mmCIF file of C-alpha atoms and ligand atoms in Angstrom:
data_model
loop_
_atom_site.group_PDB
_atom_site.id
_atom_site.type_symbol
_atom_site.label_atom_id
_atom_site.label_comp_id
_atom_site.label_asym_id
_atom_site.label_seq_id
_atom_site.Cartn_x
_atom_site.Cartn_y
_atom_site.Cartn_z
ATOM 1 C CA UNK A 9 19.777 -51.061 -21.161
ATOM 2 C CA UNK A 10 19.338 -48.735 -18.497
ATOM 3 C CA UNK A 11 16.129 -48.443 -16.859
ATOM 4 C CA UNK A 12 14.772 -45.243 -17.997
ATOM 5 C CA UNK A 13 14.507 -42.072 -15.104
ATOM 6 C CA UNK A 14 11.016 -42.205 -14.839
ATOM 7 C CA UNK A 15 10.611 -45.750 -14.410
ATOM 8 C CA UNK A 16 13.624 -45.873 -11.367
ATOM 9 C CA UNK A 17 11.652 -47.457 -9.243
ATOM 10 C CA UNK A 18 10.110 -50.135 -11.636
ATOM 11 C CA UNK A 19 8.606 -53.407 -9.484
ATOM 12 C CA UNK A 20 10.113 -51.900 -6.236
ATOM 13 C CA UNK A 21 7.117 -51.909 -3.685
ATOM 14 C CA UNK A 22 6.372 -48.699 -1.053
ATOM 15 C CA UNK A 23 4.490 -47.740 1.767
ATOM 16 C CA UNK A 24 4.176 -44.163 2.690
ATOM 17 C CA UNK A 25 2.170 -42.733 6.045
ATOM 18 C CA UNK A 26 0.320 -39.845 6.247
ATOM 19 C CA UNK A 27 -0.913 -40.230 2.392
ATOM 20 C CA UNK A 28 -4.013 -39.238 2.780
ATOM 21 C CA UNK A 29 -3.408 -35.270 2.010
ATOM 22 C CA UNK A 30 -0.517 -32.552 2.040
ATOM 23 C CA UNK A 31 3.047 -34.178 1.418
ATOM 24 C CA UNK A 32 2.184 -37.569 1.677
ATOM 25 C CA UNK A 33 0.331 -37.338 -1.415
ATOM 26 C CA UNK A 34 2.521 -35.783 -3.767
ATOM 27 C CA UNK A 35 5.300 -38.581 -2.466
ATOM 28 C CA UNK A 36 3.014 -41.578 -2.955
ATOM 29 C CA UNK A 37 2.050 -40.054 -6.487
ATOM 30 C CA UNK A 38 5.973 -39.887 -7.433
ATOM 31 C CA UNK A 39 6.667 -42.927 -6.278
ATOM 32 C CA UNK A 40 4.120 -44.370 -8.252
ATOM 33 C CA UNK A 41 4.409 -42.568 -11.210
ATOM 34 C CA UNK A 42 8.196 -43.505 -11.251
ATOM 35 C CA UNK A 43 7.288 -47.603 -11.304
ATOM 36 C CA UNK A 44 6.435 -48.235 -7.674
ATOM 37 C CA UNK A 45 3.176 -50.175 -6.374
ATOM 38 C CA UNK A 46 2.437 -48.026 -3.012
ATOM 39 C CA UNK A 47 0.185 -48.724 0.179
ATOM 40 C CA UNK A 48 -1.472 -45.270 0.631
ATOM 41 C CA UNK A 49 -1.795 -44.930 4.233
ATOM 42 C CA UNK A 50 -3.783 -42.723 6.014
ATOM 43 C CA UNK A 51 -5.463 -41.961 9.662
ATOM 44 C CA UNK A 52 -8.881 -40.571 9.038
ATOM 45 C CA UNK A 53 -9.338 -39.475 5.923
ATOM 46 C CA UNK A 54 -11.020 -42.164 4.073
ATOM 47 C CA UNK A 55 -12.178 -39.941 0.969
ATOM 48 C CA UNK A 56 -8.648 -38.184 0.802
ATOM 49 C CA UNK A 57 -6.675 -41.884 1.341
ATOM 50 C CA UNK A 58 -9.281 -43.649 -1.541
ATOM 51 C CA UNK A 59 -8.692 -40.189 -4.146
ATOM 52 C CA UNK A 60 -5.277 -40.450 -4.272
ATOM 53 C CA UNK A 61 -5.235 -44.676 -4.954
ATOM 54 C CA UNK A 62 -8.043 -42.819 -7.814
ATOM 55 C CA UNK A 63 -5.515 -40.894 -9.334
ATOM 56 C CA UNK A 64 -2.485 -42.951 -9.519
ATOM 57 C CA UNK A 65 -4.460 -45.936 -10.736
ATOM 58 C CA UNK A 66 -5.945 -43.489 -13.384
ATOM 59 C CA UNK A 67 -2.454 -42.894 -14.250
ATOM 60 C CA UNK A 68 -1.808 -46.479 -14.752
ATOM 61 C CA UNK A 69 -0.028 -47.164 -11.507
ATOM 62 C CA UNK A 70 -1.020 -49.368 -8.779
ATOM 63 C CA UNK A 71 -2.092 -48.320 -5.254
ATOM 64 C CA UNK A 72 -3.815 -49.704 -2.177
ATOM 65 C CA UNK A 73 -5.413 -47.353 0.928
ATOM 66 C CA UNK A 74 -5.225 -48.316 4.151
ATOM 67 C CA UNK A 75 -6.191 -47.381 7.419
ATOM 68 C CA UNK A 76 -3.714 -47.262 10.149
ATOM 69 C CA UNK A 77 -2.880 -44.883 13.299
ATOM 70 C CA UNK A 78 0.857 -44.736 13.264
ATOM 71 C CA UNK A 79 1.186 -43.831 16.864
ATOM 72 C CA UNK A 80 -0.395 -47.700 18.065
ATOM 73 C CA UNK A 81 1.877 -50.430 17.786
ATOM 74 C CA UNK A 82 -0.500 -53.454 16.888
ATOM 75 C CA UNK A 83 -1.700 -51.114 14.160
ATOM 76 C CA UNK A 84 1.370 -50.476 12.453
ATOM 77 C CA UNK A 85 2.512 -53.783 13.050
ATOM 78 C CA UNK A 86 -1.107 -55.135 11.284
ATOM 79 C CA UNK A 87 -0.324 -52.296 8.414
ATOM 80 C CA UNK A 88 3.303 -53.876 7.906
ATOM 81 C CA UNK A 89 1.835 -57.692 7.748
ATOM 82 C CA UNK A 90 -0.801 -56.878 5.129
ATOM 83 C CA UNK A 91 1.256 -54.636 3.006
ATOM 84 C CA UNK A 92 4.012 -57.788 2.756
ATOM 85 C CA UNK A 93 1.515 -60.058 2.161
ATOM 86 C CA UNK A 94 -0.462 -58.210 0.107
ATOM 87 C CA UNK A 95 3.242 -57.329 -2.234
ATOM 88 C CA UNK A 96 4.903 -59.897 -0.984
ATOM 89 C CA UNK A 97 7.675 -57.740 0.409
ATOM 90 C CA UNK A 98 8.297 -53.943 0.552
ATOM 91 C CA UNK A 99 11.540 -51.709 -0.634
ATOM 92 C CA UNK A 100 10.146 -47.971 0.158
ATOM 93 C CA UNK A 101 9.117 -46.496 3.414
ATOM 94 C CA UNK A 102 8.079 -42.940 3.747
ATOM 95 C CA UNK A 103 6.930 -42.430 7.312
ATOM 96 C CA UNK A 104 5.397 -38.804 6.683
ATOM 97 C CA UNK A 105 2.684 -38.681 8.702
ATOM 98 C CA UNK A 106 2.663 -35.862 10.979
ATOM 99 C CA UNK A 107 1.015 -32.826 12.953
ATOM 100 C CA UNK A 108 0.928 -29.555 14.416
ATOM 101 C CA UNK A 109 -1.174 -28.886 17.638
ATOM 102 C CA UNK A 110 0.285 -25.387 18.572
ATOM 103 C CA UNK A 111 -0.114 -23.256 21.518
ATOM 104 C CA UNK A 112 2.327 -21.047 23.666
ATOM 105 C CA UNK A 113 4.416 -22.733 25.891
ATOM 106 C CA UNK A 114 3.480 -21.764 28.985
ATOM 107 C CA UNK A 115 -0.355 -22.773 27.795
ATOM 108 C CA UNK A 116 0.406 -26.336 26.200
ATOM 109 C CA UNK A 117 -1.406 -28.836 27.721
ATOM 110 C CA UNK A 118 0.184 -32.182 28.468
ATOM 111 C CA UNK A 119 -2.289 -33.720 25.998
ATOM 112 C CA UNK A 120 -0.874 -30.893 23.107
ATOM 113 C CA UNK A 121 2.486 -32.135 23.944
ATOM 114 C CA UNK A 122 1.612 -35.196 23.750
ATOM 115 C CA UNK A 123 -0.453 -36.047 21.004
ATOM 116 C CA UNK A 124 2.367 -34.311 18.844
ATOM 117 C CA UNK A 125 5.361 -36.524 20.329
ATOM 118 C CA UNK A 126 3.134 -39.710 19.759
ATOM 119 C CA UNK A 127 2.468 -39.142 16.017
ATOM 120 C CA UNK A 128 5.369 -37.503 15.218
ATOM 121 C CA UNK A 129 8.142 -39.329 16.921
ATOM 122 C CA UNK A 130 6.663 -42.083 18.622
ATOM 123 C CA UNK A 131 4.806 -42.948 15.125
ATOM 124 C CA UNK A 132 7.924 -42.765 13.310
ATOM 125 C CA UNK A 133 9.995 -45.160 15.961
ATOM 126 C CA UNK A 134 7.192 -47.588 15.196
ATOM 127 C CA UNK A 135 7.091 -47.649 11.637
ATOM 128 C CA UNK A 136 11.050 -47.597 11.425
ATOM 129 C CA UNK A 137 11.395 -50.478 13.871
ATOM 130 C CA UNK A 138 9.020 -52.378 11.624
ATOM 131 C CA UNK A 139 10.262 -51.554 8.235
ATOM 132 C CA UNK A 140 14.219 -52.190 9.336
ATOM 133 C CA UNK A 141 12.665 -55.691 10.664
ATOM 134 C CA UNK A 142 10.877 -56.281 6.967
ATOM 135 C CA UNK A 143 14.153 -54.768 5.300
ATOM 136 C CA UNK A 144 16.991 -57.341 7.644
ATOM 137 C CA UNK A 145 15.041 -60.414 6.731
ATOM 138 C CA UNK A 146 14.612 -59.869 3.196
ATOM 139 C CA UNK A 147 18.078 -58.908 2.245
ATOM 140 C CA UNK A 148 19.705 -57.445 -0.786
ATOM 141 C CA UNK A 149 17.916 -58.542 -3.712
ATOM 142 C CA UNK A 150 20.401 -56.760 -6.446
ATOM 143 C CA UNK A 151 17.428 -57.222 -9.426
ATOM 144 C CA UNK A 152 15.691 -54.642 -7.394
ATOM 145 C CA UNK A 153 17.853 -52.386 -5.943
ATOM 146 C CA UNK A 154 21.325 -51.897 -4.624
ATOM 147 C CA UNK A 155 19.802 -51.382 -1.274
ATOM 148 C CA UNK A 156 18.289 -54.071 0.995
ATOM 149 C CA UNK A 157 15.499 -51.130 2.070
ATOM 150 C CA UNK A 158 14.918 -47.290 2.290
ATOM 151 C CA UNK A 159 13.261 -45.370 4.350
ATOM 152 C CA UNK A 160 12.331 -41.727 4.543
ATOM 153 C CA UNK A 161 11.471 -40.319 7.600
ATOM 154 C CA UNK A 162 9.439 -36.685 7.073
ATOM 155 C CA UNK A 163 11.487 -34.174 8.923
ATOM 156 C CA UNK A 164 11.088 -30.270 8.744
ATOM 157 C CA UNK A 165 12.975 -27.214 8.860
ATOM 158 C CA UNK A 166 12.109 -27.220 12.499
ATOM 159 C CA UNK A 167 14.749 -30.147 13.604
ATOM 160 C CA UNK A 168 17.074 -27.010 13.027
ATOM 161 C CA UNK A 169 15.030 -23.939 13.369
ATOM 162 C CA UNK A 170 13.529 -23.443 16.720
ATOM 163 C CA UNK A 171 10.150 -22.272 16.547
ATOM 164 C CA UNK A 172 8.149 -20.141 19.048
ATOM 165 C CA UNK A 173 4.666 -21.237 20.069
ATOM 166 C CA UNK A 174 5.133 -24.707 18.451
ATOM 167 C CA UNK A 175 7.311 -26.391 21.202
ATOM 168 C CA UNK A 176 5.901 -29.478 20.540
ATOM 169 C CA UNK A 177 6.761 -29.746 17.021
ATOM 170 C CA UNK A 178 9.576 -28.566 16.856
ATOM 171 C CA UNK A 179 10.976 -31.266 19.609
ATOM 172 C CA UNK A 180 9.545 -33.940 17.890
ATOM 173 C CA UNK A 181 11.386 -33.097 14.392
ATOM 174 C CA UNK A 182 14.720 -32.604 16.765
ATOM 175 C CA UNK A 183 14.041 -36.001 18.043
ATOM 176 C CA UNK A 184 13.598 -37.630 14.504
ATOM 177 C CA UNK A 185 17.133 -36.062 13.518
ATOM 178 C CA UNK A 186 18.933 -39.043 15.901
ATOM 179 C CA UNK A 187 16.136 -41.228 15.244
ATOM 180 C CA UNK A 188 17.052 -41.022 11.776
ATOM 181 C CA UNK A 189 20.813 -40.728 12.248
ATOM 182 C CA UNK A 190 21.592 -43.263 14.938
ATOM 183 C CA UNK A 191 19.144 -45.646 12.794
ATOM 184 C CA UNK A 192 21.198 -45.272 9.843
ATOM 185 C CA UNK A 193 24.312 -45.967 12.002
ATOM 186 C CA UNK A 194 22.792 -48.885 13.123
ATOM 187 C CA UNK A 195 21.335 -50.416 9.986
ATOM 188 C CA UNK A 196 24.074 -49.151 7.187
ATOM 189 C CA UNK A 197 25.599 -52.780 7.135
ATOM 190 C CA UNK A 198 22.461 -54.548 6.669
ATOM 191 C CA UNK A 199 22.714 -52.002 3.330
ATOM 192 C CA UNK A 200 19.508 -50.438 4.335
ATOM 193 C CA UNK A 201 19.588 -46.228 4.149
ATOM 194 C CA UNK A 202 17.946 -44.048 6.210
ATOM 195 C CA UNK A 203 17.474 -40.618 5.225
ATOM 196 C CA UNK A 204 15.629 -37.722 6.630
ATOM 197 C CA UNK A 205 13.568 -34.435 3.954
ATOM 198 C CA UNK A 206 13.395 -31.630 5.396
ATOM 199 C CA UNK A 207 10.872 -29.158 4.080
ATOM 200 C CA UNK A 208 10.218 -25.315 4.402
ATOM 201 C CA UNK A 209 7.098 -24.043 3.845
ATOM 202 C CA UNK A 210 5.246 -26.244 1.491
ATOM 203 C CA UNK A 211 1.351 -25.503 0.557
ATOM 204 C CA UNK A 212 -0.595 -27.948 2.316
ATOM 205 C CA UNK A 213 -3.089 -28.150 4.666
ATOM 206 C CA UNK A 214 -0.751 -27.984 8.335
ATOM 207 C CA UNK A 215 0.112 -24.626 6.998
ATOM 208 C CA UNK A 216 -3.034 -22.913 5.036
ATOM 209 C CA UNK A 217 -3.253 -19.953 7.357
ATOM 210 C CA UNK A 218 0.370 -19.151 6.529
ATOM 211 C CA UNK A 219 0.141 -19.109 2.736
ATOM 212 C CA UNK A 220 -3.783 -18.368 2.217
ATOM 213 C CA UNK A 221 -3.861 -14.731 1.402
ATOM 214 C CA UNK A 222 -1.701 -12.156 -0.511
ATOM 215 C CA UNK A 223 -0.760 -10.625 2.818
ATOM 216 C CA UNK A 224 0.000 -13.903 4.440
ATOM 217 C CA UNK A 225 2.015 -15.279 1.561
ATOM 218 C CA UNK A 226 4.123 -11.724 1.449
ATOM 219 C CA UNK A 227 5.144 -12.221 5.123
ATOM 220 C CA UNK A 228 5.952 -16.152 4.877
ATOM 221 C CA UNK A 229 8.176 -15.159 1.723
ATOM 222 C CA UNK A 230 10.444 -12.589 3.994
ATOM 223 C CA UNK A 231 11.413 -16.014 5.179
ATOM 224 C CA UNK A 232 12.165 -17.477 2.127
ATOM 225 C CA UNK A 233 15.078 -16.069 0.322
ATOM 226 C CA UNK A 234 14.233 -18.279 -3.128
ATOM 227 C CA UNK A 235 11.230 -16.447 -2.982
ATOM 228 C CA UNK A 236 8.697 -18.899 -3.549
ATOM 229 C CA UNK A 237 6.818 -20.747 -1.346
ATOM 230 C CA UNK A 238 7.224 -25.100 -2.223
ATOM 231 C CA UNK A 239 4.595 -27.051 -3.909
ATOM 232 C CA UNK A 240 4.475 -30.835 -1.926
ATOM 233 C CA UNK A 241 5.454 -32.058 -6.089
ATOM 234 C CA UNK A 242 9.041 -30.429 -5.011
ATOM 235 C CA UNK A 243 8.952 -32.634 -2.172
ATOM 236 C CA UNK A 244 7.670 -35.704 -3.914
ATOM 237 C CA UNK A 245 10.537 -35.597 -6.708
ATOM 238 C CA UNK A 246 13.279 -35.412 -4.018
ATOM 239 C CA UNK A 247 11.624 -38.545 -2.542
ATOM 240 C CA UNK A 248 11.627 -40.553 -5.602
ATOM 241 C CA UNK A 249 15.081 -39.515 -6.133
ATOM 242 C CA UNK A 250 16.424 -40.217 -2.748
ATOM 243 C CA UNK A 251 14.407 -43.840 -2.596
ATOM 244 C CA UNK A 252 16.530 -44.742 -6.092
ATOM 245 C CA UNK A 253 19.684 -45.946 -6.931
ATOM 246 C CA UNK A 254 20.691 -43.208 -8.342
ATOM 247 C CA UNK A 255 21.308 -41.838 -4.321
ATOM 248 C CA UNK A 256 22.589 -44.986 -3.255
ATOM 249 C CA UNK A 257 25.519 -43.520 -1.159
ATOM 250 C CA UNK A 258 23.374 -41.347 0.598
ATOM 251 C CA UNK A 259 22.190 -42.803 4.742
ATOM 252 C CA UNK A 260 22.191 -40.772 7.576
ATOM 253 C CA UNK A 261 21.269 -37.208 6.076
ATOM 254 C CA UNK A 262 18.923 -35.073 6.221
ATOM 255 C CA UNK A 263 18.072 -33.119 2.627
ATOM 256 C CA UNK A 264 16.408 -29.599 3.626
ATOM 257 C CA UNK A 265 14.397 -28.453 0.374
ATOM 258 C CA UNK A 266 13.391 -25.076 1.666
ATOM 259 C CA UNK A 267 14.111 -22.146 -0.952
ATOM 260 C CA UNK A 268 16.627 -20.714 1.738
ATOM 261 C CA UNK A 269 14.525 -20.517 4.921
ATOM 262 C CA UNK A 270 17.746 -22.601 6.659
ATOM 263 C CA UNK A 271 19.869 -19.883 5.366
ATOM 264 C CA UNK A 272 19.262 -17.554 8.230
ATOM 265 C CA UNK A 273 17.815 -14.728 5.811
ATOM 266 C CA UNK A 274 17.481 -12.116 8.175
ATOM 267 C CA UNK A 275 21.078 -12.275 8.059
ATOM 268 C CA UNK A 276 20.960 -11.121 4.652
ATOM 269 C CA UNK A 277 20.826 -7.361 5.577
ATOM 270 C CA UNK A 278 21.791 -7.399 9.108
ATOM 271 C CA UNK A 279 24.641 -9.059 11.494
HETATM 272 C C1 LIG B 13 5.250 -26.451 9.321
HETATM 273 C C2 LIG B 13 4.747 -25.484 8.477
HETATM 274 C C3 LIG B 13 5.719 -24.167 8.538
HETATM 275 C C4 LIG B 13 6.808 -24.633 8.013
HETATM 276 C C5 LIG B 13 7.856 -23.569 7.789
HETATM 277 C C6 LIG B 13 6.970 -27.470 8.315
HETATM 278 O O1 LIG B 13 7.646 -27.884 9.325
HETATM 279 O O2 LIG B 13 4.742 -27.974 9.274
HETATM 280 O O3 LIG B 13 4.134 -25.414 9.272
HETATM 281 O O4 LIG B 13 4.923 -23.537 7.541
HETATM 282 O O5 LIG B 13 7.398 -26.078 8.824
HETATM 283 O O6 LIG B 13 8.180 -22.749 8.802
#
């Protein structure tokens, strides 16, 4: 009997970084809903992480909160060690933690630049490296999954769309594209799949001001041909599918999920 789609991640163990708010919450919940047990990593928001764990366990799933700053090598390594000891292995890593520190380019301080690169890009390097080491050590366990491990990098439409006023953020996401693709190329022979999700505008705290009032939302919708702002659950469902064996032949790709934001909507009426 094939596994029902609702439990396509049964018996698998996942780690999601930045899972105390926004897209990370929805990803952690979606993986758990599909049967995976989940480490809910968070940076500062203990209450947020505990609430996610409670929601998952109340729904009959398994989850554990773990605090670690993804830009700190020792903390990332300790987190992986704990996760592996706790679960006995790891099958899925979603490198999601990210932030924005916006400023006009000429006013951007080195500290603002560095903070975003440290968390969004170096953090992904550190998380991917530990994931890769563990997946290579484990190898393929056919009773669990066709792949030895699955990695998702949370990118953005801004890995391809330039973004004035957000140069540090857009640069970090452009960097994630080559990080993901190069790592995917290197790890494919080890049966490790590495992909990115590139969300457009999704209703989360990171862009609250862009959708919180009807005026702001109407302005934002001019950039979204599909005419709705995305919900975190849109991303959660994609993540749960992308790490499942149904997506076993996909590696080295960014899946944009953006209501058409990357379709250059200005050209619908111009050019
Ligand atoms: C950013 C959001 C923004 C969206 C679309 C995301 O990566 O974090 O602030 O609304 O891209 O521009």
